[in-house]
PDB file of C-alpha atoms in Angstrom:
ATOM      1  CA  UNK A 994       0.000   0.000   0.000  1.00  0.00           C
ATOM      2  CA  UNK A 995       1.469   3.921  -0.649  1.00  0.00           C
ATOM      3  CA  UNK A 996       2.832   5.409   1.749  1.00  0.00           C
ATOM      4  CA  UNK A 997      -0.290   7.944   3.298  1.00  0.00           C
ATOM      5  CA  UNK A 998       1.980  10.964   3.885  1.00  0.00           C
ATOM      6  CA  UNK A 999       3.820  10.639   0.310  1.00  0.00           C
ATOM      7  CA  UNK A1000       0.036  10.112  -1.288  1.00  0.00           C
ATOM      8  CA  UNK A1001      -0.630  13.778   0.801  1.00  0.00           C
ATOM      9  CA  UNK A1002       2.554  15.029   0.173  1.00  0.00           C
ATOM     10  CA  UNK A1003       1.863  14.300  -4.210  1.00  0.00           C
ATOM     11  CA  UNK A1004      -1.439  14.971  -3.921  1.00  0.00           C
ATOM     12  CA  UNK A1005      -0.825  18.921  -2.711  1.00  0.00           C
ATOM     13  CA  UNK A1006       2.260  19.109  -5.333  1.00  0.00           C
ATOM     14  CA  UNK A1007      -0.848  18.128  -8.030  1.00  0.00           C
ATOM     15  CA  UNK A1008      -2.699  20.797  -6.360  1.00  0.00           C
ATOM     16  CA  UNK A1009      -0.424  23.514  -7.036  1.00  0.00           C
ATOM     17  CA  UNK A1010       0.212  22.148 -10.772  1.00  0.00           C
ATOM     18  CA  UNK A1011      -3.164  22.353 -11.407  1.00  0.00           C
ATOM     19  CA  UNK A1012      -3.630  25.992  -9.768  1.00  0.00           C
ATOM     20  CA  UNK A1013      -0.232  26.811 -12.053  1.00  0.00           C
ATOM     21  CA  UNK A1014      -2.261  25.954 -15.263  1.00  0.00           C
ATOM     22  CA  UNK A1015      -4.763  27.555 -14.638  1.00  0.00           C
ATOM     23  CA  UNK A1016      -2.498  31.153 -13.851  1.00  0.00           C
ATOM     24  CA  UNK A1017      -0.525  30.702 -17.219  1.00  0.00           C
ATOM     25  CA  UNK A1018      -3.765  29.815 -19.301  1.00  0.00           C
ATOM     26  CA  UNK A1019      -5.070  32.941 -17.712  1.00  0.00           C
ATOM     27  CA  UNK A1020      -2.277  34.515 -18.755  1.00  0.00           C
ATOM     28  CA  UNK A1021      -1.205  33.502 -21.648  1.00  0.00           C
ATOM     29  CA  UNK A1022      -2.551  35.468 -24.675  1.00  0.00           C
ATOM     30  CA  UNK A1023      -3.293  32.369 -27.024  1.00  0.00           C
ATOM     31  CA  UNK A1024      -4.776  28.726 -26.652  1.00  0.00           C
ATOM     32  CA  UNK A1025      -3.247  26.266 -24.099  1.00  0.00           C
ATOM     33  CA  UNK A1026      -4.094  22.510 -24.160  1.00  0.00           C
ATOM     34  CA  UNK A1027      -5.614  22.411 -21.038  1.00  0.00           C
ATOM     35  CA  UNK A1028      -8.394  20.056 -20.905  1.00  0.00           C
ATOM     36  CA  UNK A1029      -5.637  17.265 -21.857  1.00  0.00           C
ATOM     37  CA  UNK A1030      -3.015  18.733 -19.180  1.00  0.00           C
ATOM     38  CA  UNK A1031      -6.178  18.708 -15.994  1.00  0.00           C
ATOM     39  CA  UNK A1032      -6.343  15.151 -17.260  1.00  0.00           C
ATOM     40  CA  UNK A1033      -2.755  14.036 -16.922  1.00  0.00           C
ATOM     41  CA  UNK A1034      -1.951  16.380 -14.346  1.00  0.00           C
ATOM     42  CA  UNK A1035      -1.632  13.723 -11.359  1.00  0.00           C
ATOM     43  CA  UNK A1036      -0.163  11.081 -13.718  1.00  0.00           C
ATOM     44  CA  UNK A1037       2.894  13.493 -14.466  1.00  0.00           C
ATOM     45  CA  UNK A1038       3.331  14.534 -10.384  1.00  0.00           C
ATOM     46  CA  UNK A1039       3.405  10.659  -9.818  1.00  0.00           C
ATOM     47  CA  UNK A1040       5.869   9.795 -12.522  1.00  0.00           C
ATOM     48  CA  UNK A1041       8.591  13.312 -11.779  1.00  0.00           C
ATOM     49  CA  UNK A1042       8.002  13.299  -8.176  1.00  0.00           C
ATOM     50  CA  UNK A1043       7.514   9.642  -7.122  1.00  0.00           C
ATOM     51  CA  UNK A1044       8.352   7.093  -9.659  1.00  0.00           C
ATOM     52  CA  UNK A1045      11.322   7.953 -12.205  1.00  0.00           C
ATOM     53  CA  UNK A1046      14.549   8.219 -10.833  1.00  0.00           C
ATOM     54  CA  UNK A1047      15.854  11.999 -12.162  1.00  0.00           C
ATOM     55  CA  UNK A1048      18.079  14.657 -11.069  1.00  0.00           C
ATOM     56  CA  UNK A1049      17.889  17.503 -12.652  1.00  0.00           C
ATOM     57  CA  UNK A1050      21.442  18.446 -11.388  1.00  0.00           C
ATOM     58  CA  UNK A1051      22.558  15.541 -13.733  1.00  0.00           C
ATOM     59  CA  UNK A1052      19.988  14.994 -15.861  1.00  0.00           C
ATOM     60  CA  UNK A1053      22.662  13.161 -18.299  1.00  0.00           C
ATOM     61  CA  UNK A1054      23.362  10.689 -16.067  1.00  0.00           C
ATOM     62  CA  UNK A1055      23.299   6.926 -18.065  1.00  0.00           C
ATOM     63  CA  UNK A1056      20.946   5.193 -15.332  1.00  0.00           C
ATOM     64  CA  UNK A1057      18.458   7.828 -15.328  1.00  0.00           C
ATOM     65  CA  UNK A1058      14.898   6.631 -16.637  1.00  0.00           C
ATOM     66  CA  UNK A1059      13.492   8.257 -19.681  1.00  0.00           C
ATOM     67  CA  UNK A1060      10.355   9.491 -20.328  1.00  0.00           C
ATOM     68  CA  UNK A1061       8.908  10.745 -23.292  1.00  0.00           C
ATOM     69  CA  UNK A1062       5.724  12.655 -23.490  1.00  0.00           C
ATOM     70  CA  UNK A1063       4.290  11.325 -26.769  1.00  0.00           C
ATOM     71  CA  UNK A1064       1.151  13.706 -26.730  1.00  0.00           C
ATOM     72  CA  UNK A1065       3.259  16.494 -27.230  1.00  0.00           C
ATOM     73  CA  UNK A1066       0.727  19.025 -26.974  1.00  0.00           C
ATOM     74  CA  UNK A1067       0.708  18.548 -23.163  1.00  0.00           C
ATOM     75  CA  UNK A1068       4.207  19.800 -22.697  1.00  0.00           C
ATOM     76  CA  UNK A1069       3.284  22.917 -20.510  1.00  0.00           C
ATOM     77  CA  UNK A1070       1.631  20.356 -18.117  1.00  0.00           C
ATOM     78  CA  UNK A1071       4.814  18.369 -18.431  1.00  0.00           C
ATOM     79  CA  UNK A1072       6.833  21.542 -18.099  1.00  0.00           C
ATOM     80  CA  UNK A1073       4.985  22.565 -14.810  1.00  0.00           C
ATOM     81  CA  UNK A1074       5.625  19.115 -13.029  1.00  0.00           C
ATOM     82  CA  UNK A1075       9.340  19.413 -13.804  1.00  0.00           C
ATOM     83  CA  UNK A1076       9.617  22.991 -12.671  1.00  0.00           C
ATOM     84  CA  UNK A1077       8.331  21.386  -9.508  1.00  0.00           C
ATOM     85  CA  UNK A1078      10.954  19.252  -9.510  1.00  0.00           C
ATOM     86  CA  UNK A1079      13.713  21.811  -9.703  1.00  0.00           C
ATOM     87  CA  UNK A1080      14.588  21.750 -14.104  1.00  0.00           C
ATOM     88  CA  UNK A1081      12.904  24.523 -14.816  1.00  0.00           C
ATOM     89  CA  UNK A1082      11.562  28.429 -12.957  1.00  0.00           C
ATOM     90  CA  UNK A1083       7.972  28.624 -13.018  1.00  0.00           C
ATOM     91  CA  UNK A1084       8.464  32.654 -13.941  1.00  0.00           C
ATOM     92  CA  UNK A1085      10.227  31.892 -17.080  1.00  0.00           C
ATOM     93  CA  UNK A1086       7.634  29.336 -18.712  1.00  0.00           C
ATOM     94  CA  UNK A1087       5.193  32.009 -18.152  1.00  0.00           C
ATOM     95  CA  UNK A1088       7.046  35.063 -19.044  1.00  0.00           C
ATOM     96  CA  UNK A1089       7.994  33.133 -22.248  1.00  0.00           C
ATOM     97  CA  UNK A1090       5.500  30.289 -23.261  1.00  0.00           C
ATOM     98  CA  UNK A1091       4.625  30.201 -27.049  1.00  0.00           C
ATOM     99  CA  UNK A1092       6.568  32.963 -27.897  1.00  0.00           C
ATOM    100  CA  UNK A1093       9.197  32.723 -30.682  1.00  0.00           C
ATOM    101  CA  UNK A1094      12.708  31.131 -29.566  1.00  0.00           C
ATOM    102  CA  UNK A1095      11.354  30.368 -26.123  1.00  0.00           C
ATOM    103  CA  UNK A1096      12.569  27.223 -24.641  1.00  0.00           C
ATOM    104  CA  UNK A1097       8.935  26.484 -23.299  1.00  0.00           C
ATOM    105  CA  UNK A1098       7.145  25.949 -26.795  1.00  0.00           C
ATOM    106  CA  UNK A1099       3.573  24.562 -27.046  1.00  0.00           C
ATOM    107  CA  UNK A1100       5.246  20.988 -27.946  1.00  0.00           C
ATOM    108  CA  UNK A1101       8.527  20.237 -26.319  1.00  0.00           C
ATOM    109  CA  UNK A1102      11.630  20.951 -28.017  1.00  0.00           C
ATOM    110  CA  UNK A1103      15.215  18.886 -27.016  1.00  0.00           C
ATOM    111  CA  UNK A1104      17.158  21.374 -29.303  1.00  0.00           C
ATOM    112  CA  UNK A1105      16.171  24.270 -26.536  1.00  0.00           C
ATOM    113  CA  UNK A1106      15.548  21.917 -23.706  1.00  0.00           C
ATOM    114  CA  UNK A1107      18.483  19.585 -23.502  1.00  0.00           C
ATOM    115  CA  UNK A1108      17.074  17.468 -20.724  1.00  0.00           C
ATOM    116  CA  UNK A1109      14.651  15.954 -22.323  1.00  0.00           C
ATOM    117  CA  UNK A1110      14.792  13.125 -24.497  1.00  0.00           C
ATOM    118  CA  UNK A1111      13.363  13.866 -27.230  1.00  0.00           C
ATOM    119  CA  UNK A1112      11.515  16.764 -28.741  1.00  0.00           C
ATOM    120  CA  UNK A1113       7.722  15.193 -29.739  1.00  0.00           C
ATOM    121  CA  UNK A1114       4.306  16.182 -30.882  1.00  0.00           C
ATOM    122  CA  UNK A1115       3.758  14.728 -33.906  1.00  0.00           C
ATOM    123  CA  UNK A1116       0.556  12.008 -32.836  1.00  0.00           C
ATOM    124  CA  UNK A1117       2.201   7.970 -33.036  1.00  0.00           C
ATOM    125  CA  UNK A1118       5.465   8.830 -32.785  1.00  0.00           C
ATOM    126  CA  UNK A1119       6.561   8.312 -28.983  1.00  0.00           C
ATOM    127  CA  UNK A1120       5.997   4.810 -28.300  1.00  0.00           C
ATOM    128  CA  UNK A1121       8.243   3.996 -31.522  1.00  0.00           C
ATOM    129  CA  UNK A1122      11.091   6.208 -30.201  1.00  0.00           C
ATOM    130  CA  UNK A1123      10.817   4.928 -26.542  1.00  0.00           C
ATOM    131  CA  UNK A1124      10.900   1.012 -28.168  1.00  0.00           C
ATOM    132  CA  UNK A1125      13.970   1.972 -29.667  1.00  0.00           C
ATOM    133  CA  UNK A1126      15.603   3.278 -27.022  1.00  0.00           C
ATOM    134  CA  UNK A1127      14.496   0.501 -24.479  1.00  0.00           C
ATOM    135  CA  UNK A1128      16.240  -1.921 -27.215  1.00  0.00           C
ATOM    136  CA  UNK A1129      19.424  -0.129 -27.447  1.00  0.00           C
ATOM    137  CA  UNK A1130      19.049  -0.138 -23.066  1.00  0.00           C
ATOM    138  CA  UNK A1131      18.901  -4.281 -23.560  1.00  0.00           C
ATOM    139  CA  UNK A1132      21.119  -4.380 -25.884  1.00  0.00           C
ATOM    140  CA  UNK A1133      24.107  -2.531 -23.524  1.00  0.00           C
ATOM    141  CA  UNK A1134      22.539  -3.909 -20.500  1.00  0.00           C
ATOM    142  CA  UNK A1135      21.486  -1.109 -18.964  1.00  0.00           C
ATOM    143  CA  UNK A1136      18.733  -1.034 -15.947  1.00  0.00           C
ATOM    144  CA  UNK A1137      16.675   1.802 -16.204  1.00  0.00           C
ATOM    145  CA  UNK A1138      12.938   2.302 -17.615  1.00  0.00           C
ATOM    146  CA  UNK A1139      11.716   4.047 -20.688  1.00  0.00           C
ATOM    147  CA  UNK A1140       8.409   5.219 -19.816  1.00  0.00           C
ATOM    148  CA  UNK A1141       6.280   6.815 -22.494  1.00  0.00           C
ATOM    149  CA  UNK A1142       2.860   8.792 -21.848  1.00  0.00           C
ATOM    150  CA  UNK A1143       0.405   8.644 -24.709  1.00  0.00           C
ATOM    151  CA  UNK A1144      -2.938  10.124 -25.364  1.00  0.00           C
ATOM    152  CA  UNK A1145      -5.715   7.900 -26.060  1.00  0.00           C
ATOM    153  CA  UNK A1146      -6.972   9.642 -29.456  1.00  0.00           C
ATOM    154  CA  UNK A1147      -3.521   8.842 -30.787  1.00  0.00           C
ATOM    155  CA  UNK A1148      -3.697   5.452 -30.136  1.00  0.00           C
ATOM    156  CA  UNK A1149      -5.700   5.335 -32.950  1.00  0.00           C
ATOM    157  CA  UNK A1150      -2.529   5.117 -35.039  1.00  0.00           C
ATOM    158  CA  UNK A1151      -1.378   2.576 -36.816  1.00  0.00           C
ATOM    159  CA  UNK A1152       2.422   3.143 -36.009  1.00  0.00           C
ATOM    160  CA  UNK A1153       1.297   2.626 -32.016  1.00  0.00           C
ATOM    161  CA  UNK A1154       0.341  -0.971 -32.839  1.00  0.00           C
ATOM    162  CA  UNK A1155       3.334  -1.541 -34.462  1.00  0.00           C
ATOM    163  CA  UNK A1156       5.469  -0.536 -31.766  1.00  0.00           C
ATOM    164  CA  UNK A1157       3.640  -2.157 -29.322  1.00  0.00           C
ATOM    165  CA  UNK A1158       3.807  -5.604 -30.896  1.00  0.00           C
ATOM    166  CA  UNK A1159       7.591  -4.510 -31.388  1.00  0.00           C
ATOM    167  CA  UNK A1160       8.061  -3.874 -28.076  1.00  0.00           C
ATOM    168  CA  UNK A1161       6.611  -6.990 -26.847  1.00  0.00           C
ATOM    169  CA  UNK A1162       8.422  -9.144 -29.577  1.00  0.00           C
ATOM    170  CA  UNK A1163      11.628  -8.022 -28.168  1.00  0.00           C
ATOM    171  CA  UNK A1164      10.498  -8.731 -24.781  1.00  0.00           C
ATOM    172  CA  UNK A1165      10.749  -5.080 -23.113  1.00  0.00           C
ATOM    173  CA  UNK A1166      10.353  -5.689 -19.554  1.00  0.00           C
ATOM    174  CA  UNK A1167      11.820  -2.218 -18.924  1.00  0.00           C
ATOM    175  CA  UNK A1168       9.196  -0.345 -21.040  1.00  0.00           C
ATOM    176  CA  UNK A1169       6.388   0.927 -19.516  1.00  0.00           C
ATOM    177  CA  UNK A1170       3.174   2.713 -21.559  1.00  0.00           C
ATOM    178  CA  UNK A1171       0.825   4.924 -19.974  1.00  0.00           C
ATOM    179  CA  UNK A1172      -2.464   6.227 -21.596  1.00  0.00           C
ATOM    180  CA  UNK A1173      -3.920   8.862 -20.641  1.00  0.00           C
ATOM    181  CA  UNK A1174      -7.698   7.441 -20.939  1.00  0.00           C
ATOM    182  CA  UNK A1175      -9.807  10.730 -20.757  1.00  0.00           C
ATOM    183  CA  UNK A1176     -11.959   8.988 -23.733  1.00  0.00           C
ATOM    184  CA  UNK A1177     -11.967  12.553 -25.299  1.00  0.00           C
ATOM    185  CA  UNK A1178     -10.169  13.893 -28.885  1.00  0.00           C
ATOM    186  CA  UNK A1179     -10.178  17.596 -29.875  1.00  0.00           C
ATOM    187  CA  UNK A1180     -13.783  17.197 -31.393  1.00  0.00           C
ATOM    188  CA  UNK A1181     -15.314  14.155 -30.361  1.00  0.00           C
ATOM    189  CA  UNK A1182     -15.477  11.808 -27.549  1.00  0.00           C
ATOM    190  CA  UNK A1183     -14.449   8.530 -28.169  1.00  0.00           C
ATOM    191  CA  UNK A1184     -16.562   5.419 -27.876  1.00  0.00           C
ATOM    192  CA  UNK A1185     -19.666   7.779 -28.212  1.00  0.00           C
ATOM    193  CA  UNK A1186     -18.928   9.693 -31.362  1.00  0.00           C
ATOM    194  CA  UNK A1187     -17.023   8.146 -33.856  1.00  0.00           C
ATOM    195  CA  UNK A1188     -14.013   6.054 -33.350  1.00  0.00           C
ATOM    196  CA  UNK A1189     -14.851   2.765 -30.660  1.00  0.00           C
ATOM    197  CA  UNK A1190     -11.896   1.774 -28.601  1.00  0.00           C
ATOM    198  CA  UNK A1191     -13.562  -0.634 -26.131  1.00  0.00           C
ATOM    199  CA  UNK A1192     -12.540  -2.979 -24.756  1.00  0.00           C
ATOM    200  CA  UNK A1193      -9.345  -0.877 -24.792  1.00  0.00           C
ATOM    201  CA  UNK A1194      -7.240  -2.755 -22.168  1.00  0.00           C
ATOM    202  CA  UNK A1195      -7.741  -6.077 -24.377  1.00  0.00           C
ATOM    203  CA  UNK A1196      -6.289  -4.979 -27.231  1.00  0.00           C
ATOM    204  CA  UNK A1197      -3.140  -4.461 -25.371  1.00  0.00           C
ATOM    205  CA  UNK A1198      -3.030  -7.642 -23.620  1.00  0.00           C
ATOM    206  CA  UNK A1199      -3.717  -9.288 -27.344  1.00  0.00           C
ATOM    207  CA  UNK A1200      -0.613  -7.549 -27.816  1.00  0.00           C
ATOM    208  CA  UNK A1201       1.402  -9.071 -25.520  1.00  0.00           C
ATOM    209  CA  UNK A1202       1.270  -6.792 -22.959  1.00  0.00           C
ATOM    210  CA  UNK A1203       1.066  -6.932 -19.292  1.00  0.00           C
ATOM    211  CA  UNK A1204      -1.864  -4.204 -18.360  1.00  0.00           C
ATOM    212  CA  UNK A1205      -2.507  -2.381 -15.356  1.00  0.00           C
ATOM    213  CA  UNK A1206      -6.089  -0.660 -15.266  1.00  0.00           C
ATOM    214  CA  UNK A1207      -6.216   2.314 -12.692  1.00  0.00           C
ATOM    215  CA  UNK A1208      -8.183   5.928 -11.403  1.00  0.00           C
ATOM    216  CA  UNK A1209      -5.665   8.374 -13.209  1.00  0.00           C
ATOM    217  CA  UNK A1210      -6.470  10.948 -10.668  1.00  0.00           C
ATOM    218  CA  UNK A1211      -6.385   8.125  -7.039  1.00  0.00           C
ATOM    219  CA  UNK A1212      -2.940   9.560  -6.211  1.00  0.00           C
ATOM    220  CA  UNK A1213      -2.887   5.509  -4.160  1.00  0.00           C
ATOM    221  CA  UNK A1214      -3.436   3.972  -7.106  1.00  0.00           C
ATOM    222  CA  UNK A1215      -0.724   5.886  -9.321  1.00  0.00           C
ATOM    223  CA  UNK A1216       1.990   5.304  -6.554  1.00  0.00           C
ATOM    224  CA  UNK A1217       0.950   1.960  -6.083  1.00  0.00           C
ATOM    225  CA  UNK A1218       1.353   1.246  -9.825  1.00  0.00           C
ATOM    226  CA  UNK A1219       4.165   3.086  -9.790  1.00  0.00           C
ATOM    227  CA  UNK A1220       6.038   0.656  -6.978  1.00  0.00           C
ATOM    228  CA  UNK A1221       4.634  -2.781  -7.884  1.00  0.00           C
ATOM    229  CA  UNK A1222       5.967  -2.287 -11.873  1.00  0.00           C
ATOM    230  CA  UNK A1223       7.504  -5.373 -13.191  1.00  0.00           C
ATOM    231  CA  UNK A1224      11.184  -5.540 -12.930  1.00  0.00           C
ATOM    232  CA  UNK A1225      13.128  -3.600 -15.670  1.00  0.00           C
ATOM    233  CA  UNK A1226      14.893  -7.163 -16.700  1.00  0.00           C
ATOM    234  CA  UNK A1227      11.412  -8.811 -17.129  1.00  0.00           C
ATOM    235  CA  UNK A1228      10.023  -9.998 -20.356  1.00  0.00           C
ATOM    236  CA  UNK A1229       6.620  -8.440 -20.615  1.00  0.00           C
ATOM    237  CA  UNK A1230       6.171  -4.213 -21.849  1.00  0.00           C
ATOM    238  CA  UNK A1231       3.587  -3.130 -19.119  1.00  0.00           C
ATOM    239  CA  UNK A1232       0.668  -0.194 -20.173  1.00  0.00           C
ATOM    240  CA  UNK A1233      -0.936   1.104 -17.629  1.00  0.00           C
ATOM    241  CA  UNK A1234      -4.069   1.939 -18.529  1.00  0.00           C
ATOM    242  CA  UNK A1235      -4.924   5.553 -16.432  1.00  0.00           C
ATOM    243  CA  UNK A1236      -8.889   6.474 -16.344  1.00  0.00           C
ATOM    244  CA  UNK A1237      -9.328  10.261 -16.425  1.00  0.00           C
ATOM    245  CA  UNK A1238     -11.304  13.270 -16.581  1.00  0.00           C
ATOM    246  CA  UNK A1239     -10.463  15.835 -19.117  1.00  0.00           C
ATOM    247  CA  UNK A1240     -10.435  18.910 -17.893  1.00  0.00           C
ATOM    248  CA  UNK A1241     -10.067  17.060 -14.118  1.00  0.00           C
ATOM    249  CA  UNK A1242     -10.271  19.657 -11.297  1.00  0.00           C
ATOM    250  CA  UNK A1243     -12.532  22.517 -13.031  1.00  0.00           C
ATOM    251  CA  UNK A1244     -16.145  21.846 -12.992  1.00  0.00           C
ATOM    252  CA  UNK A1245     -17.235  23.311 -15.911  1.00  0.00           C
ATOM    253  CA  UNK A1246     -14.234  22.058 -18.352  1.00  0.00           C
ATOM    254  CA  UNK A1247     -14.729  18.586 -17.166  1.00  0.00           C
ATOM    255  CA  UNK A1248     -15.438  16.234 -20.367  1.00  0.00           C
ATOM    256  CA  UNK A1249     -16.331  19.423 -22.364  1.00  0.00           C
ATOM    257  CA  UNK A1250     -14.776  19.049 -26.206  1.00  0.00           C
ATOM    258  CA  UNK A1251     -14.904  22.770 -25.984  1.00  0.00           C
ATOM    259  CA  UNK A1252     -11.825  22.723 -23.234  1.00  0.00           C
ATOM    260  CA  UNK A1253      -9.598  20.293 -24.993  1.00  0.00           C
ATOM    261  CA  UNK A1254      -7.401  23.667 -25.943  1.00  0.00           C
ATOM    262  CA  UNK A1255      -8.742  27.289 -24.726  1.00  0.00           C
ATOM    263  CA  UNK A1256      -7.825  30.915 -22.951  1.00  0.00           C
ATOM    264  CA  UNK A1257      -9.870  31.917 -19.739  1.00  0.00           C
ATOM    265  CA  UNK A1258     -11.274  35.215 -19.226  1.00  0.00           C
ATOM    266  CA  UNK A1259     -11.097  37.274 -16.125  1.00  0.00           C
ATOM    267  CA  UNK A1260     -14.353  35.369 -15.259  1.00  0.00           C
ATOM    268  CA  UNK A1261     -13.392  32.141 -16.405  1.00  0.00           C
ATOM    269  CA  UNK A1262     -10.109  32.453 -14.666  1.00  0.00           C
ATOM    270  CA  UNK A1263     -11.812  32.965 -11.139  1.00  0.00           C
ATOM    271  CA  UNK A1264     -14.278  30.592 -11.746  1.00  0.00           C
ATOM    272  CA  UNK A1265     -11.879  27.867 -12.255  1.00  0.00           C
ATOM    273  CA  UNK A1266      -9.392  29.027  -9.373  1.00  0.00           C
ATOM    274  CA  UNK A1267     -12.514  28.745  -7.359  1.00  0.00           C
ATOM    275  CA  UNK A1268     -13.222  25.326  -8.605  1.00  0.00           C
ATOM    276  CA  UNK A1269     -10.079  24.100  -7.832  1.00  0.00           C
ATOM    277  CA  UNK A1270      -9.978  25.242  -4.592  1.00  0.00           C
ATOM    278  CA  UNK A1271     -13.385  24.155  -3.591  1.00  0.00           C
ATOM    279  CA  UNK A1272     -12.348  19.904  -5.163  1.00  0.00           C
ATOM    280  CA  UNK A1273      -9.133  20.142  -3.182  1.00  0.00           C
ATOM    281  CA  UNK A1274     -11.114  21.812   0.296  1.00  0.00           C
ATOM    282  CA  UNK A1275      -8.877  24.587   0.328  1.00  0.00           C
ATOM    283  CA  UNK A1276     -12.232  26.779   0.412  1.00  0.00           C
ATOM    284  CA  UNK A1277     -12.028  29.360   3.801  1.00  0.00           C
TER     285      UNK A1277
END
């Protein structure tokens, strides 16, 4: 079982990601992905505060994990969870997001950002790059994880299958999938409007998979995921499956397609500070 006072302890850092989204979407003069970053918010604080072993004072070190944020159009959510973490100053993603030759772009960007692994956002394209990499890891005997976090709309492309019955051909014990499940793309919802995923966690287990079904915002069942992973030397790829909310945390974005990218108003900005405050009883 997780530890109670780490589950409290990641469960205020979530908190104060969320409230940090909602500031620089309030501030920020364009769009910002936000109903997909509420949604992966506490999947991000359980991976860069709990579960990958980083240090962003040597974030080059050879048995550091890697993670790759495949739905690259969440990067200011992942950029806000490693700011709390130490790689990055809140001030500067805000003072800078979007803008031309910023390091905080609205996908993420290794050129500018040299700790991350690789810059992404083109839909399909992380799982194949983490395979790769947790092949070359075999191959030089190396222990760490690659973990990649996917979307669930892009799982709807082909070149996800075919890294995932890669992966599980080459028997990647040390790779590790997680989908964000919010059941939502930019204009539909899935398994209501047009494309039918279900039974979702199947058709990874039919690929060879070991699967791990959880409540992507029960901070106990993230960290216990998290700990009880499958060695890295195993046999089996794991996906853990995550069940969210877009938009999790603000009432009235919550499973809205309207939300899956947006700017608030003065209102809107209250209103969802409000929100937050009241789901996390911080009211008074």
């Amino acid at each position: 079982m997780a530890d109670k006072k780490e589950v409290q302890r990641l469960t205020d850092i979530a908190y104060e990601m969320r409230t940090k989204l909602i500031d620089l979407c309030g501030a920020y003069e364009g769009s910002v992905h936000i109903g997909g970053d509420l949604s992966m918010t506490d999947l991000l604080v359980g991976l860069f505060h709990h579960g990958l072993n980083l240090d962003p004072d040597d974030f080059k070190n050879p048995e550091r994990d890697r993670f790759i944020l495949s739905k690259g159009h969440g990067a200011v959510c992942m950029y806000i969870a490693m700011c709390l973490r130490g790689f990055f100053d809140y001030d500067e993603i805000v003072r800078t997001y979007g803008q031309l030759d910023s390091a905080f772009g609205m996908h993420p960007c290794k050129v500018h950002l040299p700790m991350l692994e690789c810059s992404s956002g083109s839909l399909g394209q992380g799982l194949p790059m983490a395979v790769g990499m947790a092949i070359s890891a075999k191959q030089k005997k190396q222990g760490h994880r690659v973990v990649c976090m996917m979307g669930d709309g892009e799982t709807c492309e082909g070149s996800i299958w075919e890294a995932a019955l890669t992966a599980s051909s080459y028997k990647l014990g040390n790779l590790v999938g997680i989908i964000d499940r919010n059941k939502q793309m930019m204009c539909s919802h899935l398994d209501e409007d047009l494309i039918f995923q279900d039974p979702y966690a199947d058709k990874w287990k039919a690929f060879g998979w070991n699967v791990i079904e959880i409540d992507g915002h029960d901070m106990n069942a993230i960290v216990d995921a998290l700990d009880n992973l499958p060695p890295a030397s195993s046999y089996r790829p794991t996906a853990i499956v995550a069940h969210t909310i877009k938009g999790k945390g603000v009432s009235f974005m919550e499973r809205q397609v309207g939300w899956h990218a947006g700017k608030l108003n003065e209102e809107d900005y209250k209103a969802a500070r409000e929100s937050l405050a009241k789901n996390y009883g911080k009211e008074g």
